[in-house]
Short mmCIF file of C-alpha atoms in Angstrom, two decimals:
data_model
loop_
_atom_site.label_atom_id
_atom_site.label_comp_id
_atom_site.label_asym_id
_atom_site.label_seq_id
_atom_site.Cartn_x
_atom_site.Cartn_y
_atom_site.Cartn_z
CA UNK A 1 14.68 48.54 51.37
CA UNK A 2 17.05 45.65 51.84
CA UNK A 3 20.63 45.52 50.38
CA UNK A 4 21.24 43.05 47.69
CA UNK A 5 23.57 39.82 48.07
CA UNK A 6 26.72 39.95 45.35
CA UNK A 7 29.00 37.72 44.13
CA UNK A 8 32.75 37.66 43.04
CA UNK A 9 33.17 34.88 41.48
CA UNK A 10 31.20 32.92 38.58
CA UNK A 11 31.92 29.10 38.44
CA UNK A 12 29.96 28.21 35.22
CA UNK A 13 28.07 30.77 33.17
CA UNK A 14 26.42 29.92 29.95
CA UNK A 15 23.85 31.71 28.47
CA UNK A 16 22.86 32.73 32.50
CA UNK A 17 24.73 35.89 32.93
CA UNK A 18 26.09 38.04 35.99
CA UNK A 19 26.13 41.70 35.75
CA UNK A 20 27.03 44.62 38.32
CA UNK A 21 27.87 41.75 40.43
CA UNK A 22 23.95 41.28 41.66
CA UNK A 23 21.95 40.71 38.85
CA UNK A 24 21.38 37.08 37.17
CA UNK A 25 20.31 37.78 33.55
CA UNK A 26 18.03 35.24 31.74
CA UNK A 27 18.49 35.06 28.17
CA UNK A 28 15.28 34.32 26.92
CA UNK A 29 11.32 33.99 28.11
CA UNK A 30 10.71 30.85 30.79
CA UNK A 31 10.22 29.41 33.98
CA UNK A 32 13.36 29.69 35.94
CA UNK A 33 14.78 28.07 39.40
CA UNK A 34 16.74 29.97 41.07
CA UNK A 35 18.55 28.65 44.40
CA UNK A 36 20.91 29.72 46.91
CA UNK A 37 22.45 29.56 50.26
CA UNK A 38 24.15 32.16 52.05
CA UNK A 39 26.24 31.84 55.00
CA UNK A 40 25.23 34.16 58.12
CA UNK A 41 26.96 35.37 60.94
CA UNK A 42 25.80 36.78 64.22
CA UNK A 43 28.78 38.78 67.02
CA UNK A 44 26.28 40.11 69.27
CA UNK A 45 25.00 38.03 72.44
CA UNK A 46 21.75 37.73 71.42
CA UNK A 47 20.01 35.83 68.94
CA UNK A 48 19.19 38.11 65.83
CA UNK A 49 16.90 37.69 62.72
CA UNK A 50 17.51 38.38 59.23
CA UNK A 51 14.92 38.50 56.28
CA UNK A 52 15.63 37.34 53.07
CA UNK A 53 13.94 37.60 49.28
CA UNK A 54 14.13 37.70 45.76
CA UNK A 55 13.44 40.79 43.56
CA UNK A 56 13.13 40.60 39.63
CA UNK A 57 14.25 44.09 38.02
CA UNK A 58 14.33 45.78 41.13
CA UNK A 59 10.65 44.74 42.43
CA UNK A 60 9.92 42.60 45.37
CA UNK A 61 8.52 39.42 44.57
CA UNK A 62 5.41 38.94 45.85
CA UNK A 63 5.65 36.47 48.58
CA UNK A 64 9.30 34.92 48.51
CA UNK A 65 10.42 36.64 51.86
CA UNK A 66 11.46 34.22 54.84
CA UNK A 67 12.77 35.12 58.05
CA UNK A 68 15.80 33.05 59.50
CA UNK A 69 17.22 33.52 63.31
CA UNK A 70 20.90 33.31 63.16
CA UNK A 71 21.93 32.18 66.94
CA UNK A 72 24.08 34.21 69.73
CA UNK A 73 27.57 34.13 69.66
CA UNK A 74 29.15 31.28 72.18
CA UNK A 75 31.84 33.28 73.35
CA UNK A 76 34.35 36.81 71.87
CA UNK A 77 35.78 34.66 69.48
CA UNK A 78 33.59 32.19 68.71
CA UNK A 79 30.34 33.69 66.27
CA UNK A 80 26.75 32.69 65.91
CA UNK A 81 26.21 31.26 62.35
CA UNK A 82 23.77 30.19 60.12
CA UNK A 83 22.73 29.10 56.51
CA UNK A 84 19.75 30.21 54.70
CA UNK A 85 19.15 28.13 51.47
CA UNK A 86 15.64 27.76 49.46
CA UNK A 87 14.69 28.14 45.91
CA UNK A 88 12.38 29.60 43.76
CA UNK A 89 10.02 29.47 40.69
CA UNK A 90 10.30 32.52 38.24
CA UNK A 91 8.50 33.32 35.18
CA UNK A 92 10.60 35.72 33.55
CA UNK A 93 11.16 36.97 29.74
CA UNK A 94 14.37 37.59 27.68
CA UNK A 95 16.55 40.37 29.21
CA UNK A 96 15.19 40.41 32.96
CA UNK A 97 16.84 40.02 35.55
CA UNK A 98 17.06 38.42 39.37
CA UNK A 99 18.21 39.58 42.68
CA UNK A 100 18.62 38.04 45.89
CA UNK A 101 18.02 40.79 49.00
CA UNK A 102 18.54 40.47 52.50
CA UNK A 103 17.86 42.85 55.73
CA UNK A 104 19.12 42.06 59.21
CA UNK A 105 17.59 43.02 62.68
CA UNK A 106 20.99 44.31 63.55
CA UNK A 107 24.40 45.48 62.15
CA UNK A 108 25.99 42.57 64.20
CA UNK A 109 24.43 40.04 61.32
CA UNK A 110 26.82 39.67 58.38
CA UNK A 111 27.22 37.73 55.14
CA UNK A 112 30.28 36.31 55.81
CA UNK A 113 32.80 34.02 53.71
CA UNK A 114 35.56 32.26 55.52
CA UNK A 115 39.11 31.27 53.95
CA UNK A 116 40.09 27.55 53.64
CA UNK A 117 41.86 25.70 56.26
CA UNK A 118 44.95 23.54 56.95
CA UNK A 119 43.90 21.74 60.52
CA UNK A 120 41.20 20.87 60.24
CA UNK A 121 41.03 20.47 56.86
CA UNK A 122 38.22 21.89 54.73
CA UNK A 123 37.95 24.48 51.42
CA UNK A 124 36.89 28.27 51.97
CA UNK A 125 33.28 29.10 52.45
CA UNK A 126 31.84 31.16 50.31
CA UNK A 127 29.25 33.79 51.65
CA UNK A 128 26.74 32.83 49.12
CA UNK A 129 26.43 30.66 46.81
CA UNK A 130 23.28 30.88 43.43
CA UNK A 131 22.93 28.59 40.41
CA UNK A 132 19.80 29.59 38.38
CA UNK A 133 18.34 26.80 35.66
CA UNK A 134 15.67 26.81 32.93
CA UNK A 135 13.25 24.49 33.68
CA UNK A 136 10.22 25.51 31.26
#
């Protein structure tokens, strides 16, 4: 099964398109790299694992799944986090589309984005981020 990573916001889109918030749509037949990094966070007091992987029109890719262990929490307030990021080769034709899926080995594992902040200072963290390129 797996549930599959959206986004809410496109930076740059070109002929690369989003749709239903999940699906990266390649315009035409070619060798595609697709890379992310999504930001995971763990409340319980144990470590927990999450698997991640890529699916092109809704099937599995054969061999693109990788397990990450997203550490404990330290404390109530203070989470366990994590950040998966890899790439990936995909020979796709005009119209497909991919997907990035993700299952956890508990509810306490999250995507999670974070809002900028003022002291110290840094921008907001997104909960994932994907750029997808033609190569071939």
């Amino acid at each position: 099964t797996g549930t599959v990573m959206t986004f809410d916001t496109v930076d740059i889109q070109d002929t690369i398109t989003l749709t239903n918030n999940s699906r990266i749509t390649v315009p035409s037949n070619g060798v595609y790299n697709l890379q992310f990094s999504a930001q995971l966070k763990n409340t319980d007091n144990a470590q927990q694992d999450a698997t991640i992987w890529f699916r092109v029109n809704g099937v599995d890719v054969p061999n693109s799944a990788t397990q990450i262990t997203v550490p404990a929490r330290k404390s109530a307030s203070i989470y366990g986090y994590a950040v998966a990021a890899w790439n990936i080769f995909l020979n796709m034709t005009a119209g497909q589309y991919a997907q990035i899926v993700w299952v956890p080995t508990s509810t306490t594992v999250t995507v999670e984005a974070l809002p900028s902040s003022a002291s110290p200072a840094y921008p907001s963290i997104p909960s994932v981020i994907a750029t997808m390129d033609q190569v071939a």
